[in-house]
């Protein structure tokens, strides 16, 4: 990916919760980096278990740069070394237990926050205004400061309590993005489906990207080669 320099130095806070779907988070992070965006990364404790289960990678606070680099280099099919040349200089990592971290304060300058994937427990916690960890606290700060919050929820089926929590987030100003891949963009690989969800997540955040082919008003687009 060609990297560009962002004119606005404020970071996007990216929270990764414990839901299945770590490839969605990896795709969003790669695209933010490629767009020249600064990133403040928060990886919840539950998401480390999911990451280990889905990729075999142990995410460690003391070795976060090494582990993040290995994670972002993997394709959605789990193949190592699929993506190369990822510059992590614009990424700042905050441990999930650090409630004194920058993103925990409204005075900390940030563009907004993306939670990808968002578990139902994370959705409920943010909707209730809880701050059990830095991810939830940063989301609460994002809402109270009227910054953009994008929540990419990954769960099925959804029960009534979760649906109510999602409505609460919508009413509070968040954008809820279900992790629902589409097929009109001509997906031929699992990575295409992952990138579509990541791309729609970034659309909601207002971040430019080239992760999927957009609808142009002509039928048969999914059968055309990219």
PDB file of N, CA and C in Angstrom, residues 3-88:
ATOM      1  N   UNK A   3       1.714   4.886   1.155  1.00  0.00           N
ATOM      2  CA  UNK A   3       1.428   5.626   2.366  1.00  0.00           C
ATOM      3  C   UNK A   3       1.447   7.117   2.064  1.00  0.00           C
ATOM      4  N   UNK A   4       0.541   7.848   2.721  1.00  0.00           N
ATOM      5  CA  UNK A   4       0.487   9.292   2.578  1.00  0.00           C
ATOM      6  C   UNK A   4       0.577   9.913   3.962  1.00  0.00           C
ATOM      7  N   UNK A   5       0.921  11.184   4.008  1.00  0.00           N
ATOM      8  CA  UNK A   5       1.061  11.887   5.275  1.00  0.00           C
ATOM      9  C   UNK A   5      -0.224  12.632   5.583  1.00  0.00           C
ATOM     10  N   UNK A   6      -0.790  12.379   6.745  1.00  0.00           N
ATOM     11  CA  UNK A   6      -2.030  13.028   7.125  1.00  0.00           C
ATOM     12  C   UNK A   6      -1.778  14.476   7.503  1.00  0.00           C
ATOM     13  N   UNK A   7      -2.701  15.364   7.108  1.00  0.00           N
ATOM     14  CA  UNK A   7      -2.581  16.772   7.451  1.00  0.00           C
ATOM     15  C   UNK A   7      -2.988  17.024   8.899  1.00  0.00           C
ATOM     16  N   UNK A   8      -3.870  16.193   9.429  1.00  0.00           N
ATOM     17  CA  UNK A   8      -4.362  16.334  10.800  1.00  0.00           C
ATOM     18  C   UNK A   8      -3.656  15.312  11.677  1.00  0.00           C
ATOM     19  N   UNK A   9      -2.833  15.748  12.645  1.00  0.00           N
ATOM     20  CA  UNK A   9      -2.071  14.801  13.468  1.00  0.00           C
ATOM     21  C   UNK A   9      -2.890  14.087  14.530  1.00  0.00           C
ATOM     22  N   UNK A  10      -4.130  14.502  14.748  1.00  0.00           N
ATOM     23  CA  UNK A  10      -4.938  13.838  15.772  1.00  0.00           C
ATOM     24  C   UNK A  10      -5.168  12.367  15.400  1.00  0.00           C
ATOM     25  N   UNK A  11      -5.066  11.471  16.365  1.00  0.00           N
ATOM     26  CA  UNK A  11      -5.211  10.043  16.049  1.00  0.00           C
ATOM     27  C   UNK A  11      -6.658   9.578  16.048  1.00  0.00           C
ATOM     28  N   UNK A  12      -6.877   8.450  15.402  1.00  0.00           N
ATOM     29  CA  UNK A  12      -8.081   7.679  15.582  1.00  0.00           C
ATOM     30  C   UNK A  12      -7.805   6.666  16.681  1.00  0.00           C
ATOM     31  N   UNK A  13      -8.678   6.604  17.668  1.00  0.00           N
ATOM     32  CA  UNK A  13      -8.569   5.561  18.684  1.00  0.00           C
ATOM     33  C   UNK A  13      -9.250   4.318  18.127  1.00  0.00           C
ATOM     34  N   UNK A  14      -8.534   3.209  18.096  1.00  0.00           N
ATOM     35  CA  UNK A  14      -9.087   1.952  17.600  1.00  0.00           C
ATOM     36  C   UNK A  14      -9.126   0.968  18.756  1.00  0.00           C
ATOM     37  N   UNK A  15     -10.334   0.545  19.107  1.00  0.00           N
ATOM     38  CA  UNK A  15     -10.507  -0.435  20.169  1.00  0.00           C
ATOM     39  C   UNK A  15     -10.852  -1.789  19.593  1.00  0.00           C
ATOM     40  N   UNK A  16     -10.173  -2.818  20.035  1.00  0.00           N
ATOM     41  CA  UNK A  16     -10.427  -4.189  19.583  1.00  0.00           C
ATOM     42  C   UNK A  16     -10.981  -4.965  20.775  1.00  0.00           C
ATOM     43  N   UNK A  17     -12.243  -5.377  20.680  1.00  0.00           N
ATOM     44  CA  UNK A  17     -12.876  -6.104  21.786  1.00  0.00           C
ATOM     45  C   UNK A  17     -12.786  -7.607  21.543  1.00  0.00           C
ATOM     46  N   UNK A  18     -13.439  -8.385  22.404  1.00  0.00           N
ATOM     47  CA  UNK A  18     -13.240  -9.834  22.377  1.00  0.00           C
ATOM     48  C   UNK A  18     -14.087 -10.611  21.401  1.00  0.00           C
ATOM     49  N   UNK A  19     -14.871  -9.953  20.553  1.00  0.00           N
ATOM     50  CA  UNK A  19     -15.694 -10.681  19.582  1.00  0.00           C
ATOM     51  C   UNK A  19     -14.820 -11.346  18.533  1.00  0.00           C
ATOM     52  N   UNK A  20     -15.342 -12.410  17.930  1.00  0.00           N
ATOM     53  CA  UNK A  20     -14.658 -12.999  16.790  1.00  0.00           C
ATOM     54  C   UNK A  20     -14.625 -11.983  15.656  1.00  0.00           C
ATOM     55  N   UNK A  21     -13.520 -11.990  14.908  1.00  0.00           N
ATOM     56  CA  UNK A  21     -13.417 -11.039  13.808  1.00  0.00           C
ATOM     57  C   UNK A  21     -12.152 -10.207  13.838  1.00  0.00           C
ATOM     58  N   UNK A  22     -11.064 -10.765  14.371  1.00  0.00           N
ATOM     59  CA  UNK A  22      -9.804 -10.012  14.398  1.00  0.00           C
ATOM     60  C   UNK A  22      -9.318  -9.622  12.997  1.00  0.00           C
ATOM     61  N   UNK A  23      -9.632 -10.370  11.917  1.00  0.00           N
ATOM     62  CA  UNK A  23      -9.232  -9.895  10.588  1.00  0.00           C
ATOM     63  C   UNK A  23      -9.880  -8.564  10.213  1.00  0.00           C
ATOM     64  N   UNK A  24     -11.094  -8.280  10.721  1.00  0.00           N
ATOM     65  CA  UNK A  24     -11.712  -6.980  10.471  1.00  0.00           C
ATOM     66  C   UNK A  24     -10.860  -5.866  11.058  1.00  0.00           C
ATOM     67  N   UNK A  25     -10.415  -6.067  12.292  1.00  0.00           N
ATOM     68  CA  UNK A  25      -9.580  -5.062  12.952  1.00  0.00           C
ATOM     69  C   UNK A  25      -8.269  -4.861  12.196  1.00  0.00           C
ATOM     70  N   UNK A  26      -7.660  -5.956  11.760  1.00  0.00           N
ATOM     71  CA  UNK A  26      -6.394  -5.860  11.027  1.00  0.00           C
ATOM     72  C   UNK A  26      -6.574  -5.069   9.735  1.00  0.00           C
ATOM     73  N   UNK A  27      -7.666  -5.309   9.021  1.00  0.00           N
ATOM     74  CA  UNK A  27      -7.908  -4.599   7.763  1.00  0.00           C
ATOM     75  C   UNK A  27      -8.119  -3.113   8.003  1.00  0.00           C
ATOM     76  N   UNK A  28      -8.877  -2.767   9.033  1.00  0.00           N
ATOM     77  CA  UNK A  28      -9.095  -1.360   9.375  1.00  0.00           C
ATOM     78  C   UNK A  28      -7.776  -0.684   9.742  1.00  0.00           C
ATOM     79  N   UNK A  29      -6.972  -1.355  10.547  1.00  0.00           N
ATOM     80  CA  UNK A  29      -5.691  -0.779  10.971  1.00  0.00           C
ATOM     81  C   UNK A  29      -4.757  -0.573   9.787  1.00  0.00           C
ATOM     82  N   UNK A  30      -4.668  -1.544   8.899  1.00  0.00           N
ATOM     83  CA  UNK A  30      -3.804  -1.393   7.726  1.00  0.00           C
ATOM     84  C   UNK A  30      -4.252  -0.216   6.868  1.00  0.00           C
ATOM     85  N   UNK A  31      -5.567  -0.080   6.684  1.00  0.00           N
ATOM     86  CA  UNK A  31      -6.079   0.996   5.847  1.00  0.00           C
ATOM     87  C   UNK A  31      -5.860   2.366   6.487  1.00  0.00           C
ATOM     88  N   UNK A  32      -6.013   2.473   7.798  1.00  0.00           N
ATOM     89  CA  UNK A  32      -5.743   3.729   8.490  1.00  0.00           C
ATOM     90  C   UNK A  32      -4.283   4.127   8.331  1.00  0.00           C
ATOM     91  N   UNK A  33      -3.400   3.153   8.495  1.00  0.00           N
ATOM     92  CA  UNK A  33      -1.964   3.419   8.347  1.00  0.00           C
ATOM     93  C   UNK A  33      -1.657   3.843   6.918  1.00  0.00           C
ATOM     94  N   UNK A  34      -2.243   3.153   5.934  1.00  0.00           N
ATOM     95  CA  UNK A  34      -2.011   3.477   4.531  1.00  0.00           C
ATOM     96  C   UNK A  34      -2.527   4.871   4.189  1.00  0.00           C
ATOM     97  N   UNK A  35      -3.584   5.309   4.889  1.00  0.00           N
ATOM     98  CA  UNK A  35      -4.155   6.635   4.651  1.00  0.00           C
ATOM     99  C   UNK A  35      -3.378   7.731   5.360  1.00  0.00           C
ATOM    100  N   UNK A  36      -2.325   7.340   6.078  1.00  0.00           N
ATOM    101  CA  UNK A  36      -1.510   8.334   6.780  1.00  0.00           C
ATOM    102  C   UNK A  36      -2.102   8.786   8.094  1.00  0.00           C
ATOM    103  N   UNK A  37      -3.067   8.025   8.606  1.00  0.00           N
ATOM    104  CA  UNK A  37      -3.720   8.397   9.856  1.00  0.00           C
ATOM    105  C   UNK A  37      -2.917   7.897  11.054  1.00  0.00           C
ATOM    106  N   UNK A  38      -2.842   8.729  12.085  1.00  0.00           N
ATOM    107  CA  UNK A  38      -2.259   8.291  13.350  1.00  0.00           C
ATOM    108  C   UNK A  38      -3.280   7.418  14.066  1.00  0.00           C
ATOM    109  N   UNK A  39      -2.794   6.419  14.790  1.00  0.00           N
ATOM    110  CA  UNK A  39      -3.677   5.456  15.450  1.00  0.00           C
ATOM    111  C   UNK A  39      -3.267   5.288  16.905  1.00  0.00           C
ATOM    112  N   UNK A  40      -4.243   5.360  17.797  1.00  0.00           N
ATOM    113  CA  UNK A  40      -4.060   4.972  19.191  1.00  0.00           C
ATOM    114  C   UNK A  40      -4.780   3.645  19.369  1.00  0.00           C
ATOM    115  N   UNK A  41      -4.059   2.600  19.682  1.00  0.00           N
ATOM    116  CA  UNK A  41      -4.610   1.249  19.709  1.00  0.00           C
ATOM    117  C   UNK A  41      -4.853   0.769  21.135  1.00  0.00           C
ATOM    118  N   UNK A  42      -6.055   0.225  21.360  1.00  0.00           N
ATOM    119  CA  UNK A  42      -6.403  -0.394  22.636  1.00  0.00           C
ATOM    120  C   UNK A  42      -6.903  -1.804  22.347  1.00  0.00           C
ATOM    121  N   UNK A  43      -6.240  -2.797  22.889  1.00  0.00           N
ATOM    122  CA  UNK A  43      -6.604  -4.199  22.684  1.00  0.00           C
ATOM    123  C   UNK A  43      -7.092  -4.751  24.022  1.00  0.00           C
ATOM    124  N   UNK A  44      -8.362  -5.111  24.091  1.00  0.00           N
ATOM    125  CA  UNK A  44      -8.929  -5.579  25.358  1.00  0.00           C
ATOM    126  C   UNK A  44      -8.332  -6.927  25.760  1.00  0.00           C
ATOM    127  N   UNK A  45      -8.486  -7.261  27.018  1.00  0.00           N
ATOM    128  CA  UNK A  45      -7.962  -8.540  27.498  1.00  0.00           C
ATOM    129  C   UNK A  45      -8.683  -9.705  26.823  1.00  0.00           C
ATOM    130  N   UNK A  46      -9.990  -9.579  26.651  1.00  0.00           N
ATOM    131  CA  UNK A  46     -10.755 -10.650  26.006  1.00  0.00           C
ATOM    132  C   UNK A  46     -10.333 -10.832  24.555  1.00  0.00           C
ATOM    133  N   UNK A  47      -9.995  -9.733  23.887  1.00  0.00           N
ATOM    134  CA  UNK A  47      -9.613  -9.834  22.471  1.00  0.00           C
ATOM    135  C   UNK A  47      -8.293 -10.560  22.287  1.00  0.00           C
ATOM    136  N   UNK A  48      -7.453 -10.554  23.307  1.00  0.00           N
ATOM    137  CA  UNK A  48      -6.184 -11.284  23.204  1.00  0.00           C
ATOM    138  C   UNK A  48      -6.447 -12.786  23.086  1.00  0.00           C
ATOM    139  N   UNK A  49      -7.457 -13.264  23.796  1.00  0.00           N
ATOM    140  CA  UNK A  49      -7.815 -14.680  23.698  1.00  0.00           C
ATOM    141  C   UNK A  49      -8.356 -14.994  22.309  1.00  0.00           C
ATOM    142  N   UNK A  50      -9.182 -14.081  21.772  1.00  0.00           N
ATOM    143  CA  UNK A  50      -9.718 -14.286  20.430  1.00  0.00           C
ATOM    144  C   UNK A  50      -8.610 -14.252  19.392  1.00  0.00           C
ATOM    145  N   UNK A  51      -7.696 -13.317  19.558  1.00  0.00           N
ATOM    146  CA  UNK A  51      -6.573 -13.202  18.620  1.00  0.00           C
ATOM    147  C   UNK A  51      -5.717 -14.463  18.653  1.00  0.00           C
ATOM    148  N   UNK A  52      -5.473 -14.971  19.840  1.00  0.00           N
ATOM    149  CA  UNK A  52      -4.689 -16.198  19.961  1.00  0.00           C
ATOM    150  C   UNK A  52      -5.415 -17.360  19.296  1.00  0.00           C
ATOM    151  N   UNK A  53      -6.728 -17.423  19.483  1.00  0.00           N
ATOM    152  CA  UNK A  53      -7.511 -18.516  18.920  1.00  0.00           C
ATOM    153  C   UNK A  53      -7.588 -18.423  17.397  1.00  0.00           C
ATOM    154  N   UNK A  54      -7.741 -17.209  16.868  1.00  0.00           N
ATOM    155  CA  UNK A  54      -7.953 -17.036  15.432  1.00  0.00           C
ATOM    156  C   UNK A  54      -6.657 -16.957  14.627  1.00  0.00           C
ATOM    157  N   UNK A  55      -5.558 -16.574  15.273  1.00  0.00           N
ATOM    158  CA  UNK A  55      -4.300 -16.392  14.532  1.00  0.00           C
ATOM    159  C   UNK A  55      -3.117 -17.129  15.134  1.00  0.00           C
ATOM    160  N   UNK A  56      -3.227 -17.530  16.390  1.00  0.00           N
ATOM    161  CA  UNK A  56      -2.089 -18.148  17.064  1.00  0.00           C
ATOM    162  C   UNK A  56      -1.104 -17.130  17.611  1.00  0.00           C
ATOM    163  N   UNK A  57      -1.442 -15.839  17.538  1.00  0.00           N
ATOM    164  CA  UNK A  57      -0.549 -14.779  17.987  1.00  0.00           C
ATOM    165  C   UNK A  57      -0.873 -14.394  19.429  1.00  0.00           C
ATOM    166  N   UNK A  58       0.130 -14.370  20.277  1.00  0.00           N
ATOM    167  CA  UNK A  58      -0.018 -13.891  21.646  1.00  0.00           C
ATOM    168  C   UNK A  58       0.323 -12.403  21.669  1.00  0.00           C
ATOM    169  N   UNK A  59      -0.655 -11.563  21.965  1.00  0.00           N
ATOM    170  CA  UNK A  59      -0.421 -10.121  21.982  1.00  0.00           C
ATOM    171  C   UNK A  59       0.038  -9.716  23.382  1.00  0.00           C
ATOM    172  N   UNK A  60       1.270  -9.174  23.456  1.00  0.00           N
ATOM    173  CA  UNK A  60       1.890  -8.855  24.738  1.00  0.00           C
ATOM    174  C   UNK A  60       2.174  -7.361  24.835  1.00  0.00           C
ATOM    175  N   UNK A  61       1.897  -6.782  26.018  1.00  0.00           N
ATOM    176  CA  UNK A  61       2.131  -5.349  26.205  1.00  0.00           C
ATOM    177  C   UNK A  61       3.590  -4.980  25.943  1.00  0.00           C
ATOM    178  N   UNK A  62       4.509  -5.786  26.470  1.00  0.00           N
ATOM    179  CA  UNK A  62       5.924  -5.467  26.358  1.00  0.00           C
ATOM    180  C   UNK A  62       6.471  -5.659  24.948  1.00  0.00           C
ATOM    181  N   UNK A  63       5.753  -6.415  24.133  1.00  0.00           N
ATOM    182  CA  UNK A  63       6.220  -6.684  22.766  1.00  0.00           C
ATOM    183  C   UNK A  63       5.120  -6.366  21.750  1.00  0.00           C
ATOM    184  N   UNK A  64       4.342  -5.334  22.048  1.00  0.00           N
ATOM    185  CA  UNK A  64       3.170  -5.051  21.225  1.00  0.00           C
ATOM    186  C   UNK A  64       3.526  -4.736  19.775  1.00  0.00           C
ATOM    187  N   UNK A  65       4.652  -4.034  19.558  1.00  0.00           N
ATOM    188  CA  UNK A  65       5.012  -3.660  18.187  1.00  0.00           C
ATOM    189  C   UNK A  65       5.330  -4.904  17.349  1.00  0.00           C
ATOM    190  N   UNK A  66       6.078  -5.813  17.909  1.00  0.00           N
ATOM    191  CA  UNK A  66       6.417  -7.057  17.217  1.00  0.00           C
ATOM    192  C   UNK A  66       5.162  -7.884  16.940  1.00  0.00           C
ATOM    193  N   UNK A  67       4.299  -7.999  17.958  1.00  0.00           N
ATOM    194  CA  UNK A  67       3.088  -8.811  17.814  1.00  0.00           C
ATOM    195  C   UNK A  67       2.094  -8.161  16.851  1.00  0.00           C
ATOM    196  N   UNK A  68       1.979  -6.845  16.906  1.00  0.00           N
ATOM    197  CA  UNK A  68       1.088  -6.141  15.988  1.00  0.00           C
ATOM    198  C   UNK A  68       1.573  -6.278  14.553  1.00  0.00           C
ATOM    199  N   UNK A  69       2.867  -6.176  14.351  1.00  0.00           N
ATOM    200  CA  UNK A  69       3.418  -6.329  13.014  1.00  0.00           C
ATOM    201  C   UNK A  69       3.129  -7.699  12.433  1.00  0.00           C
ATOM    202  N   UNK A  70       3.266  -8.732  13.272  1.00  0.00           N
ATOM    203  CA  UNK A  70       2.967 -10.093  12.814  1.00  0.00           C
ATOM    204  C   UNK A  70       1.486 -10.239  12.490  1.00  0.00           C
ATOM    205  N   UNK A  71       0.638  -9.639  13.325  1.00  0.00           N
ATOM    206  CA  UNK A  71      -0.810  -9.721  13.125  1.00  0.00           C
ATOM    207  C   UNK A  71      -1.236  -9.035  11.822  1.00  0.00           C
ATOM    208  N   UNK A  72      -0.755  -7.825  11.612  1.00  0.00           N
ATOM    209  CA  UNK A  72      -1.177  -7.072  10.432  1.00  0.00           C
ATOM    210  C   UNK A  72      -0.613  -7.644   9.137  1.00  0.00           C
ATOM    211  N   UNK A  73       0.439  -8.422   9.235  1.00  0.00           N
ATOM    212  CA  UNK A  73       1.019  -9.029   8.029  1.00  0.00           C
ATOM    213  C   UNK A  73       0.230 -10.246   7.563  1.00  0.00           C
ATOM    214  N   UNK A  74      -0.647 -10.783   8.419  1.00  0.00           N
ATOM    215  CA  UNK A  74      -1.412 -11.977   8.071  1.00  0.00           C
ATOM    216  C   UNK A  74      -2.640 -11.622   7.239  1.00  0.00           C
ATOM    217  N   UNK A  75      -2.957 -12.484   6.290  1.00  0.00           N
ATOM    218  CA  UNK A  75      -4.189 -12.334   5.536  1.00  0.00           C
ATOM    219  C   UNK A  75      -5.360 -12.874   6.326  1.00  0.00           C
ATOM    220  N   UNK A  76      -6.562 -12.639   5.818  1.00  0.00           N
ATOM    221  CA  UNK A  76      -7.759 -13.120   6.511  1.00  0.00           C
ATOM    222  C   UNK A  76      -7.815 -14.643   6.568  1.00  0.00           C
ATOM    223  N   UNK A  77      -7.082 -15.306   5.671  1.00  0.00           N
ATOM    224  CA  UNK A  77      -7.036 -16.768   5.687  1.00  0.00           C
ATOM    225  C   UNK A  77      -5.980 -17.299   6.650  1.00  0.00           C
ATOM    226  N   UNK A  78      -5.317 -16.391   7.359  1.00  0.00           N
ATOM    227  CA  UNK A  78      -4.324 -16.788   8.352  1.00  0.00           C
ATOM    228  C   UNK A  78      -2.922 -16.960   7.811  1.00  0.00           C
ATOM    229  N   UNK A  79      -2.729 -16.721   6.516  1.00  0.00           N
ATOM    230  CA  UNK A  79      -1.413 -16.915   5.920  1.00  0.00           C
ATOM    231  C   UNK A  79      -0.458 -15.793   6.340  1.00  0.00           C
ATOM    232  N   UNK A  80       0.692 -16.138   6.947  1.00  0.00           N
ATOM    233  CA  UNK A  80       1.661 -15.122   7.355  1.00  0.00           C
ATOM    234  C   UNK A  80       2.309 -14.444   6.147  1.00  0.00           C
ATOM    235  N   UNK A  81       2.725 -13.207   6.322  1.00  0.00           N
ATOM    236  CA  UNK A  81       3.463 -12.500   5.288  1.00  0.00           C
ATOM    237  C   UNK A  81       2.641 -12.091   4.080  1.00  0.00           C
ATOM    238  N   UNK A  82       1.317 -12.072   4.211  1.00  0.00           N
ATOM    239  CA  UNK A  82       0.468 -11.671   3.088  1.00  0.00           C
ATOM    240  C   UNK A  82       0.622 -10.186   2.789  1.00  0.00           C
ATOM    241  N   UNK A  83       0.756  -9.390   3.829  1.00  0.00           N
ATOM    242  CA  UNK A  83       0.914  -7.937   3.681  1.00  0.00           C
ATOM    243  C   UNK A  83       2.294  -7.542   4.189  1.00  0.00           C
ATOM    244  N   UNK A  84       2.967  -6.710   3.410  1.00  0.00           N
ATOM    245  CA  UNK A  84       4.328  -6.294   3.764  1.00  0.00           C
ATOM    246  C   UNK A  84       4.441  -4.771   3.769  1.00  0.00           C
ATOM    247  N   UNK A  85       5.519  -4.296   4.356  1.00  0.00           N
ATOM    248  CA  UNK A  85       5.819  -2.869   4.344  1.00  0.00           C
ATOM    249  C   UNK A  85       4.868  -2.031   5.170  1.00  0.00           C
ATOM    250  N   UNK A  86       4.375  -2.564   6.278  1.00  0.00           N
ATOM    251  CA  UNK A  86       3.450  -1.827   7.138  1.00  0.00           C
ATOM    252  C   UNK A  86       4.255  -1.012   8.144  1.00  0.00           C
ATOM    253  N   UNK A  87       4.117   0.302   8.086  1.00  0.00           N
ATOM    254  CA  UNK A  87       4.868   1.216   8.939  1.00  0.00           C
ATOM    255  C   UNK A  87       4.083   1.475  10.219  1.00  0.00           C
ATOM    256  N   UNK A  88       4.627   1.072  11.341  1.00  0.00           N
ATOM    257  CA  UNK A  88       3.934   1.220  12.616  1.00  0.00           C
ATOM    258  C   UNK A  88       4.347   2.465  13.388  1.00  0.00           C
TER     259      UNK A  88
END
